[in-house]
Coordinates of C-alpha atoms and ligand atoms in Angstrom, one line a residue:
M1 CA -82.8 6.2 15.4
T2 CA -80.7 6.4 18.8
D3 CA -79.6 3.0 18.1
I4 CA -78.5 4.2 14.7
L5 CA -77.1 7.0 15.9
D6 CA -75.1 5.2 18.4
E7 CA -73.6 2.6 16.0
L8 CA -72.7 5.6 14.0
E9 CA -70.8 7.0 16.6
R10 CA -69.0 3.6 17.4
R11 CA -68.0 3.1 13.9
R12 CA -66.4 6.2 13.8
S13 CA -64.6 6.2 17.5
V14 CA -63.0 2.6 15.6
A15 CA -62.2 4.5 12.6
R16 CA -60.6 7.2 14.3
L17 CA -58.7 5.0 15.9
G18 CA -56.9 3.7 13.1
G19 CA -54.1 0.8 13.7
G20 CA -55.2 1.1 17.6
T21 CA -54.3 2.7 20.5
K22 CA -50.7 0.8 20.8
R23 CA -49.3 2.0 17.2
I24 CA -50.7 5.3 18.1
E25 CA -48.2 5.5 21.1
A26 CA -45.4 4.4 18.6
Q27 CA -46.3 6.9 16.5
H28 CA -46.1 9.6 19.4
A29 CA -42.7 8.0 20.7
R30 CA -41.2 8.8 17.5
G31 CA -41.9 12.5 17.5
K32 CA -44.6 12.2 15.2
L33 CA -48.2 13.1 15.4
T34 CA -51.2 10.6 13.9
A35 CA -52.4 11.5 10.1
R36 CA -55.9 12.6 12.1
E37 CA -53.8 15.3 14.2
R38 CA -51.8 16.9 11.4
V39 CA -55.0 17.2 9.2
D40 CA -56.3 19.1 12.5
L41 CA -53.5 21.1 12.6
L42 CA -52.9 21.6 9.1
L43 CA -56.6 23.1 8.5
D44 CA -58.9 25.6 10.1
E45 CA -60.3 24.2 13.3
G46 CA -63.3 22.6 13.3
S47 CA -63.4 22.9 9.2
F48 CA -62.3 19.3 8.1
E49 CA -65.0 17.0 6.6
E50 CA -63.6 13.6 6.2
F51 CA -65.1 11.3 3.2
D52 CA -64.5 7.5 2.9
M53 CA -63.8 7.0 6.8
F54 CA -65.9 3.4 6.5
V55 CA -63.7 2.3 3.4
E56 CA -61.9 -1.2 3.8
H57 CA -59.7 -2.8 1.6
R58 CA -60.9 -5.6 -0.3
S59 CA -58.0 -7.9 -0.6
T60 CA -58.4 -12.0 0.6
D61 CA -54.8 -13.0 -0.1
F62 CA -52.6 -13.7 2.9
G63 CA -55.2 -13.7 5.5
M64 CA -55.9 -9.9 4.7
E65 CA -59.9 -10.7 4.9
K66 CA -59.5 -10.9 8.6
T67 CA -57.7 -7.3 9.3
K68 CA -59.6 -4.7 8.0
I69 CA -59.6 -1.7 9.5
P70 CA -61.8 1.3 8.6
G71 CA -60.3 3.7 6.4
D72 CA -57.5 1.3 5.1
G73 CA -54.2 3.2 5.8
V74 CA -55.3 7.1 4.4
V75 CA -57.5 10.2 6.0
T76 CA -58.9 11.9 3.5
G77 CA -61.2 15.1 2.8
W78 CA -61.2 19.0 2.5
G79 CA -61.4 21.5 4.7
T80 CA -60.1 25.5 4.8
I81 CA -56.8 27.0 5.6
N82 CA -57.7 30.9 6.9
G83 CA -60.7 30.2 5.2
R84 CA -59.8 29.2 1.6
V85 CA -60.9 25.6 0.5
V86 CA -58.1 22.7 0.0
Y87 CA -58.2 18.8 -0.4
V88 CA -56.5 16.8 1.6
F89 CA -55.3 13.1 2.4
A90 CA -52.8 12.3 5.1
K91 CA -51.4 8.8 5.1
D92 CA -52.2 6.9 8.3
F93 CA -48.9 4.9 9.4
T94 CA -50.9 3.2 11.9
V95 CA -52.6 1.1 9.6
F96 CA -51.1 -1.9 7.5
G97 CA -48.1 1.1 8.1
G98 CA -50.1 3.7 5.5
S99 CA -49.2 1.2 2.6
L100 CA -51.3 1.7 -0.5
S101 CA -53.8 -0.9 -1.2
E102 CA -56.5 -0.6 -4.4
T103 CA -58.9 1.1 -2.3
H104 CA -56.4 3.4 -0.4
A105 CA -55.2 4.9 -3.9
R106 CA -59.3 5.3 -4.8
K107 CA -59.7 7.4 -2.0
I108 CA -56.7 9.6 -3.0
M109 CA -58.4 9.9 -6.1
K110 CA -61.4 10.8 -5.1
I111 CA -59.5 13.6 -3.6
Q112 CA -57.8 14.6 -6.7
D113 CA -60.8 14.4 -9.0
M114 CA -62.6 16.8 -6.6
A115 CA -59.8 18.7 -6.4
L116 CA -59.3 19.5 -10.0
Q117 CA -62.9 19.3 -10.7
N118 CA -63.4 22.3 -8.1
R119 CA -60.0 24.0 -8.9
A120 CA -58.9 24.2 -5.3
P121 CA -55.2 23.1 -4.0
V122 CA -54.4 19.2 -2.9
I123 CA -51.8 19.0 0.1
G124 CA -51.1 15.3 0.6
L125 CA -49.2 14.6 3.6
F126 CA -46.9 11.3 3.5
D127 CA -45.8 8.5 6.2
A128 CA -46.2 5.1 4.4
G129 CA -44.2 2.2 3.5
G130 CA -45.0 2.0 0.0
A131 CA -47.4 -0.6 -2.2
R132 CA -49.2 -3.3 0.1
I133 CA -47.2 -5.7 -0.1
Q134 CA -50.2 -8.1 0.3
E135 CA -51.9 -6.8 -2.9
G136 CA -49.5 -6.9 -5.8
V137 CA -50.0 -6.1 -9.0
A138 CA -53.5 -4.1 -7.5
A139 CA -51.6 -1.8 -5.7
L140 CA -49.2 -1.0 -8.7
G141 CA -52.3 0.0 -10.7
G142 CA -53.6 2.2 -7.8
Y143 CA -50.3 4.1 -7.9
G144 CA -50.4 4.6 -11.6
E145 CA -53.7 6.4 -11.2
V146 CA -52.7 8.3 -8.4
F147 CA -49.6 9.7 -11.1
L148 CA -51.9 10.1 -14.0
R149 CA -54.0 12.8 -11.6
N150 CA -51.0 14.1 -10.9
V151 CA -49.7 14.8 -14.1
L152 CA -53.4 16.0 -15.3
A153 CA -53.8 18.6 -12.4
S154 CA -49.9 19.8 -12.8
G155 CA -50.3 23.8 -13.6
V156 CA -53.9 23.8 -12.8
I157 CA -54.0 23.3 -9.1
P158 CA -51.2 23.8 -6.6
Q159 CA -50.2 20.2 -5.4
I160 CA -48.2 20.2 -2.2
S161 CA -46.6 17.3 -0.6
V162 CA -45.2 17.0 3.0
I163 CA -42.9 13.9 3.9
M164 CA -43.4 13.2 7.7
G165 CA -42.4 9.6 8.0
P166 CA -41.0 6.8 5.6
C167 CA -42.0 7.6 1.9
A168 CA -40.4 4.8 -0.4
G169 CA -41.1 2.9 -3.5
G170 CA -44.4 3.8 -5.0
D171 CA -44.8 6.6 -2.6
V172 CA -42.2 9.0 -3.7
Y173 CA -43.5 9.4 -7.5
S174 CA -46.4 11.1 -6.6
P175 CA -44.7 13.9 -4.3
A176 CA -41.7 14.4 -6.8
M177 CA -44.3 15.3 -9.4
T178 CA -46.2 18.0 -7.1
D179 CA -45.6 21.4 -7.1
F180 CA -43.6 21.3 -3.6
I181 CA -42.1 18.8 -1.5
F182 CA -41.7 19.7 2.3
M183 CA -39.8 17.5 4.7
V184 CA -39.3 17.3 8.5
K185 CA -36.0 16.7 10.1
D186 CA -35.1 13.6 11.7
T187 CA -38.4 11.9 11.2
S188 CA -38.7 11.7 7.2
Y189 CA -37.4 10.2 4.5
M190 CA -37.6 9.7 0.9
F191 CA -35.6 6.7 -1.7
V192 CA -36.5 4.5 -4.4
T193 CA -35.1 1.8 -2.6
G194 CA -33.8 1.7 1.0
P195 CA -30.8 0.5 2.5
D196 CA -31.4 -3.0 2.5
V197 CA -31.9 -3.1 -1.2
V198 CA -29.1 -0.7 -1.7
K199 CA -26.6 -3.1 0.3
T200 CA -27.7 -6.3 -1.7
V201 CA -27.0 -4.0 -5.0
T202 CA -24.8 -2.1 -4.8
N203 CA -22.9 -3.1 -1.3
E204 CA -23.1 0.2 0.0
T205 CA -23.8 0.6 3.3
V206 CA -26.1 3.5 4.1
T207 CA -28.4 4.4 6.5
A208 CA -32.0 5.9 5.6
E209 CA -30.9 9.4 7.2
E210 CA -27.7 9.0 4.7
L211 CA -29.9 8.1 1.8
G212 CA -32.6 10.2 1.7
G213 CA -32.9 12.0 4.9
A214 CA -34.3 16.2 5.3
R215 CA -30.8 17.1 4.8
V216 CA -30.0 14.9 1.7
H217 CA -33.1 16.3 -0.1
T218 CA -32.9 19.7 0.8
T219 CA -29.0 20.3 0.2
K220 CA -27.9 17.8 -2.2
T221 CA -30.5 16.5 -4.4
S222 CA -33.3 19.5 -4.4
I223 CA -35.7 17.2 -4.3
A224 CA -37.3 18.6 -1.3
D225 CA -38.2 22.6 -1.0
R226 CA -37.4 23.1 2.7
A227 CA -37.2 20.8 5.8
Y228 CA -38.8 21.9 9.4
E229 CA -37.8 20.8 12.9
N230 CA -40.8 18.8 13.9
D231 CA -44.8 18.0 12.1
V232 CA -45.8 20.8 14.0
E233 CA -43.7 23.4 12.4
A234 CA -43.8 22.0 8.9
L235 CA -47.7 21.8 9.4
L236 CA -47.9 25.5 10.4
Q237 CA -45.2 26.4 7.8
M238 CA -47.7 25.1 5.4
R239 CA -50.6 27.1 6.7
R240 CA -48.3 30.5 5.7
L241 CA -47.5 29.2 2.2
M242 CA -50.9 28.0 1.0
D243 CA -52.0 31.9 2.1
F244 CA -49.4 33.1 -0.8
L245 CA -50.6 30.9 -3.6
P246 CA -53.7 31.1 -5.7
A247 CA -56.3 28.4 -5.4
N248 CA -55.7 27.7 -9.3
N249 CA -54.5 28.9 -12.5
T250 CA -56.8 31.2 -13.0
S251 CA -58.4 32.6 -9.9
G252 CA -55.6 34.9 -9.6
V253 CA -53.3 35.4 -6.5
P254 CA -55.0 36.3 -3.3
A255 CA -55.2 39.8 -2.1
L256 CA -54.5 40.1 1.7
P257 CA -55.0 43.0 3.5
S258 CA -51.4 44.6 3.9
N259 CA -50.4 47.9 6.6
D260 CA -47.4 48.4 4.6
S261 CA -47.3 51.6 2.4
P262 CA -46.6 50.9 -0.9
D263 CA -44.9 54.5 -1.3
R264 CA -42.4 53.6 2.0
I265 CA -39.3 55.1 1.2
D266 CA -35.9 53.5 2.5
P267 CA -32.8 55.6 2.5
S268 CA -30.9 52.3 3.9
L269 CA -30.9 51.0 0.1
D270 CA -28.6 53.6 -1.2
T271 CA -25.6 51.9 0.9
L272 CA -26.7 48.3 0.0
I273 CA -23.9 48.4 -2.5
P274 CA -20.3 48.7 -1.2
D275 CA -18.3 51.0 -2.7
N276 CA -16.0 48.1 -3.8
T277 CA -17.9 45.9 -6.7
N278 CA -16.4 42.8 -5.5
K279 CA -17.7 42.9 -2.1
P280 CA -20.3 41.0 -1.5
Y281 CA -23.6 42.0 0.3
D282 CA -27.0 40.3 1.3
I283 CA -29.5 40.3 -1.4
K284 CA -31.9 39.1 0.9
E285 CA -31.7 42.6 2.5
L286 CA -33.1 44.3 -0.6
I287 CA -35.9 41.5 -0.9
L288 CA -37.2 42.1 2.9
K289 CA -37.2 45.7 2.9
A290 CA -39.1 45.5 -0.6
V291 CA -41.5 43.6 0.1
D292 CA -44.6 43.7 2.4
E293 CA -43.8 43.6 6.1
A294 CA -40.5 41.8 5.1
D295 CA -42.7 38.5 4.9
F296 CA -40.7 36.3 2.8
F297 CA -41.5 32.4 2.1
E298 CA -38.2 31.1 0.7
I299 CA -38.5 28.2 -1.8
Q300 CA -35.1 26.0 -1.5
E301 CA -33.2 28.0 1.2
A302 CA -30.7 25.1 1.6
F303 CA -29.8 24.3 -2.0
A304 CA -27.9 26.3 -4.9
K305 CA -27.8 29.4 -2.2
N306 CA -26.3 31.4 -5.1
I307 CA -29.8 32.4 -6.2
V308 CA -32.7 33.2 -3.6
T309 CA -35.9 32.1 -4.7
G310 CA -39.1 32.4 -2.8
F311 CA -42.7 34.3 -2.3
A312 CA -43.6 37.3 -0.9
R313 CA -46.7 40.0 -1.2
M314 CA -46.5 43.7 -3.1
E315 CA -49.6 45.6 -1.7
G316 CA -51.0 42.4 -0.3
R317 CA -50.8 40.7 -3.3
T318 CA -48.7 37.6 -4.1
V319 CA -45.5 37.8 -6.3
G320 CA -42.4 35.7 -6.9
I321 CA -38.8 36.7 -5.8
I322 CA -36.1 35.4 -8.2
A323 CA -32.5 36.7 -6.7
N324 CA -29.0 36.5 -7.5
Q325 CA -27.3 36.1 -3.9
P326 CA -23.7 38.0 -3.9
M327 CA -22.8 36.6 -1.0
V328 CA -22.3 32.7 -1.9
L329 CA -20.1 32.1 -5.3
A330 CA -20.5 35.9 -6.0
G331 CA -24.3 35.2 -7.6
V332 CA -22.7 33.2 -9.9
L333 CA -25.2 31.3 -12.1
D334 CA -24.6 27.5 -12.2
S335 CA -26.3 24.4 -13.3
D336 CA -27.8 23.6 -9.6
A337 CA -28.9 27.6 -9.9
S338 CA -30.3 27.6 -13.1
R339 CA -32.3 24.9 -12.2
K340 CA -33.4 26.1 -9.1
A341 CA -35.0 29.1 -10.5
A342 CA -36.4 27.6 -13.9
R343 CA -38.7 25.6 -11.9
F344 CA -40.0 28.5 -9.3
V345 CA -40.0 30.7 -12.4
R346 CA -42.0 27.9 -14.5
F347 CA -44.6 27.5 -10.7
C348 CA -45.0 31.5 -11.1
D349 CA -45.8 31.7 -14.7
C350 CA -48.6 28.6 -14.5
F351 CA -50.5 30.2 -11.5
E352 CA -50.2 33.8 -13.0
I353 CA -48.0 35.0 -10.0
P354 CA -46.0 38.1 -11.1
I355 CA -42.3 37.7 -10.8
I356 CA -39.7 40.2 -9.8
T357 CA -36.0 39.7 -10.5
F358 CA -33.1 41.3 -8.9
V359 CA -30.2 40.8 -10.7
D360 CA -26.3 41.1 -9.6
V361 CA -24.4 38.1 -11.8
P362 CA -21.1 38.0 -12.7
G363 CA -22.0 35.2 -15.5
F364 CA -22.4 31.6 -15.5
L365 CA -19.6 29.4 -13.6
P366 CA -16.8 28.2 -16.2
G367 CA -14.8 24.9 -15.6
T368 CA -15.3 21.5 -16.2
A369 CA -17.2 20.2 -13.7
Q370 CA -20.2 22.7 -14.6
E371 CA -19.7 22.2 -18.4
Y372 CA -19.4 18.3 -17.8
G373 CA -22.6 18.6 -16.1
G374 CA -24.8 19.9 -18.5
L375 CA -24.5 23.7 -17.8
I376 CA -25.3 24.8 -21.1
K377 CA -28.7 22.9 -21.0
H378 CA -29.4 23.6 -17.3
G379 CA -28.5 27.4 -18.2
A380 CA -30.9 27.2 -21.1
K381 CA -33.8 26.1 -18.8
L382 CA -33.7 29.1 -16.8
L383 CA -33.5 30.8 -20.1
F384 CA -36.3 28.9 -21.6
A385 CA -38.3 29.5 -18.4
Y386 CA -38.2 33.4 -18.4
A387 CA -38.6 33.9 -22.1
E388 CA -41.7 31.9 -21.9
A389 CA -43.7 33.4 -19.0
T390 CA -46.4 35.5 -20.0
V391 CA -47.0 37.1 -16.2
P392 CA -45.9 40.1 -15.6
K393 CA -42.3 40.6 -15.2
I394 CA -40.4 43.2 -13.4
T395 CA -36.5 43.3 -13.2
L396 CA -34.3 45.4 -11.1
I397 CA -30.5 45.2 -12.0
T398 CA -28.6 46.0 -8.6
R399 CA -24.9 45.9 -9.8
K400 CA -23.4 43.3 -12.2
A401 CA -25.3 41.8 -15.2
Y402 CA -22.8 40.2 -16.9
G403 CA -22.7 38.6 -20.1
G404 CA -25.3 35.6 -21.1
A405 CA -26.4 36.0 -17.4
Y406 CA -27.4 39.7 -18.4
D407 CA -30.4 38.2 -20.9
V408 CA -31.0 34.8 -19.4
M409 CA -32.4 36.8 -16.0
S410 CA -35.4 38.2 -17.2
S411 CA -33.8 41.4 -19.4
K412 CA -35.8 43.2 -21.6
H413 CA -34.9 40.9 -25.0
I414 CA -36.7 38.1 -23.1
R415 CA -40.2 40.4 -22.6
G416 CA -39.2 41.7 -19.2
D417 CA -42.5 44.5 -18.8
V418 CA -40.5 46.5 -16.6
N419 CA -36.6 46.7 -16.7
Y420 CA -35.1 48.8 -14.0
A421 CA -31.7 49.7 -13.1
W422 CA -29.7 50.9 -9.8
P423 CA -27.4 53.7 -10.8
S424 CA -24.6 51.0 -9.8
A425 CA -25.5 48.8 -12.5
E426 CA -23.0 47.8 -14.7
I427 CA -24.3 45.5 -17.9
A428 CA -21.6 44.6 -19.9
V429 CA -20.2 41.4 -21.7
M430 CA -17.6 40.6 -19.0
G431 CA -15.9 42.5 -15.9
A432 CA -13.6 45.2 -16.8
K433 CA -10.6 43.4 -16.0
G434 CA -11.2 40.3 -18.1
A435 CA -12.2 42.1 -20.9
A436 CA -9.3 44.3 -21.0
E437 CA -6.8 41.0 -20.9
I438 CA -8.7 39.8 -24.0
L439 CA -9.1 42.9 -25.7
Y440 CA -5.2 43.7 -25.0
R441 CA -3.5 40.5 -24.8
T442 CA -0.4 42.1 -26.3
E443 CA -0.4 44.8 -23.5
L444 CA -0.6 42.1 -20.9
S445 CA 3.1 42.1 -19.9
D446 CA 3.1 46.3 -19.3
A447 CA 0.9 46.6 -15.9
G448 CA 0.3 49.9 -15.9
K449 CA -0.9 49.9 -19.9
I450 CA -3.3 47.2 -18.9
K451 CA -5.0 49.3 -15.8
G452 CA -5.5 52.0 -18.1
R453 CA -7.4 49.5 -20.1
I454 CA -9.0 48.5 -17.2
D455 CA -10.2 51.7 -16.2
E456 CA -11.5 52.6 -20.0
Y457 CA -13.2 49.8 -20.1
Q458 CA -15.0 50.3 -16.6
R459 CA -15.9 54.2 -17.4
R460 CA -17.5 53.0 -20.5
F461 CA -19.4 49.7 -19.6
A462 CA -19.6 49.7 -15.1
N463 CA -22.6 51.8 -15.6
P464 CA -26.7 51.4 -16.5
F465 CA -26.4 54.3 -18.7
V466 CA -25.1 52.2 -22.2
A467 CA -28.1 50.2 -21.6
A468 CA -30.9 52.7 -20.6
E469 CA -29.7 54.7 -23.9
R470 CA -30.8 51.5 -25.9
G471 CA -34.4 51.3 -24.0
Y472 CA -32.9 47.9 -22.7
I473 CA -33.5 49.4 -19.0
D474 CA -36.4 51.8 -18.5
E475 CA -35.6 53.6 -16.0
V476 CA -32.8 54.1 -13.7
I477 CA -34.0 54.5 -10.5
S478 CA -33.1 55.4 -6.7
P479 CA -32.6 52.3 -4.8
R480 CA -34.9 54.1 -1.8
D481 CA -37.8 54.3 -4.3
T482 CA -37.4 50.1 -5.0
R483 CA -40.4 49.4 -3.4
R484 CA -42.4 52.5 -4.5
R485 CA -41.4 52.1 -8.0
I486 CA -42.2 48.2 -8.2
C487 CA -45.7 48.1 -6.7
R488 CA -46.6 50.9 -9.4
A489 CA -45.1 48.8 -12.3
L490 CA -46.9 46.1 -10.8
N491 CA -50.2 48.3 -10.8
M492 CA -49.6 49.3 -14.2
L493 CA -49.4 45.3 -15.6
R494 CA -52.2 44.5 -13.7
G495 CA -54.2 43.9 -17.0
K496 CA -51.5 42.3 -19.0
K497 CA -52.7 39.7 -21.0
L498 CA -50.2 38.2 -23.4
D499 CA -50.3 34.5 -25.3
N500 CA -47.6 32.6 -26.5
P501 CA -48.2 30.9 -30.1
W502 CA -50.5 28.0 -30.0
K503 CA -48.4 24.5 -29.5
K504 CA -49.4 21.5 -27.9
H505 CA -46.5 21.7 -25.5
D506 CA -43.1 23.4 -25.5
N507 CA -40.0 21.2 -25.4
I508 CA -38.1 22.9 -22.5
P509 CA -34.6 21.5 -22.2
L510 CA -35.2 19.0 -19.5
Ligands
LIG1 C1 -48.3 -3.8 3.8 C2 -46.6 -2.8 5.2 C3 -46.2 -2.1 4.7 C4 -46.4 -2.4 3.0 C5 -45.2 -1.5 6.7 N1 -46.3 -2.4 6.6 N2 -45.1 -1.6 4.9 N3 -47.5 -3.5 5.2 N4 -47.5 -3.3 2.9 N5 -45.5 -1.8 2.3 C6 -46.5 -2.8 8.1 C7 -45.8 -3.4 9.2 O1 -45.8 -5.1 8.7 C8 -45.9 -3.4 10.1 O2 -47.3 -3.8 10.8 C9 -46.4 -2.0 10.1 O3 -46.5 -1.6 8.7 C10 -45.0 -0.9 10.5 O4 -43.9 -1.1 9.9 P1 -43.0 -1.4 10.8 O5 -41.8 -2.2 9.6 O6 -42.9 -2.6 12.0 O7 -42.1 -0.3 11.0 P2 -41.0 0.8 10.5 O8 -40.0 -0.3 11.8 O9 -41.0 2.0 11.2 O10 -40.2 0.3 9.5 C11 -41.1 1.0 8.4 C12 -40.8 0.7 7.0 C13 -41.1 -0.8 6.9 C14 -39.4 1.4 6.7 C15 -41.7 1.6 6.1 O11 -42.0 -1.5 7.1 C16 -40.4 -1.5 5.9 O12 -39.3 -1.5 4.9 N6 -41.8 -1.4 4.9 C17 -41.8 -2.2 3.4 C18 -41.8 -1.2 2.4 C19 -41.4 -1.6 1.2 O13 -40.5 -2.2 0.3 N7 -42.4 -1.1 0.2 C20 -42.8 -1.7 -1.1 C21 -42.0 -0.7 -1.8 S1 -42.5 -1.3 -3.5 P3 -47.8 -4.1 12.3 O14 -48.7 -5.4 11.5 O15 -46.5 -5.1 12.6 O16 -47.5 -3.0 13.0 C22 -43.3 -0.4 -4.0 C23 -43.3 -0.3 -5.7 C24 -44.5 0.6 -6.1 O17 -44.0 0.9 -3.4 C25 -43.9 0.7 -7.3 C26 -45.3 1.8 -8.0 C27 -44.4 2.9 -9.1

């Protein structure tokens, strides 16, 4: 027996070394951790149970039968994050560059299948060179089956991807179909085809960082939801994120103990809105003051900053926050902001996370750039996402709610459950100046007259009461009471049950 135990330990030690000491050192020299180090940091100490540590590839082409490394370039298994089960796979760049073979793919599929069957999240850590070149079509088949599982699990269990090194070719599409992608600055990049192929095909000279680094994907393409300084920060933030997410689409949101009283009043909110309605203020101040312990996990903070999205808690239970940001482009809705928020709303709705919407929006952004870029379709995505969502939806209009953007931003008309407004709310077809200039075009040359018309429109519509008189606003509340009112509304909505008409699936304007 001792012999067998020794043999087991010997085999385990070989497997744990992955591609060997030299390659591990090279990995560290690049500022990256190894796959196993990453898994250890991500999961609760000692909770990782590894699967398939001894799996090897079966390829015999190009002399591959002579180079077999146990584990075959991916570390897989399950463990816990703050006591809650998650399934994990981590590409091991020290083994064939983390490239995907048929058996490597099978290991990932096993994790995906178990996660889906047992209804717990999957986290994938990527650091790999794409398809195992020596395996050809067997690797492509493996990718296809991983992709299929991503799609089947979508909306059932949260799927998270963290890009911690190269992620190219076949490796990009699995993360692209997961719920969130996070990157590590300077050491990670994602692209379908790398700089060499780009040079050959389009004659563009571009570095890997310029083509698909963290900056590009968090600010330009919006493919990545956030980027972190290094592996350690990224993994610790993933632990924080997982605390916000439900295990699956029927488990309900996690409930954590909270020391923040739901009755906490914040008098400073009474003066958040500047006297001049065209002056910006930071909507994040409202978010941080309203939620539990000012703890807000922002999603896509570097992209379309005119809208803010992220997770927070009210009385210990997760909520999704969407808020127009007056500090950026006056909080206007453009194509990017609409797409960003629509995807976030849909994530929340998939996983039964109540949505809180803070509205201060002057409308949709005019201009050829926006219209040619498909503003109609992108704006419709957000409208569609809010309208179809059946989770509890609480809306608070802090200041402007103009035009179509009023309807879109979780209004009563698209099934907002509780729609509050601050006394400073202005709910109208458009701003007073624009309205007066259209209605009284013939008086435009008379500055005094047109000013009177603007004032008249302002007096009539620059308040929440016209909407409140119609029941479009349920209640005009004091800013200082915001947290208390939202907490109460969330509690009142705890038993909400609303079904959309049966359909195979909807046809959201993609
Ligand atoms: C087999 C690979 C590999 C691959 C890297 N390696 N990529 N082995 N298949 N795809 C091996 C290398 O041979 C090397 O082995 C080790 O991993 C480290 O690679 P290096 O090149 O030394 O590292 P680095 O300089 O950091 O470059 C990393 C890299 C580069 C940028 C990822 O390796 C690279 O360009 N690889 C090929 C990427 C690619 O074209 N993949 C196929 C995409 S097509 P040794 O033994 O020397 O340590 C694809 C189609 C699928 O994925 C489509 C499905 C939809």
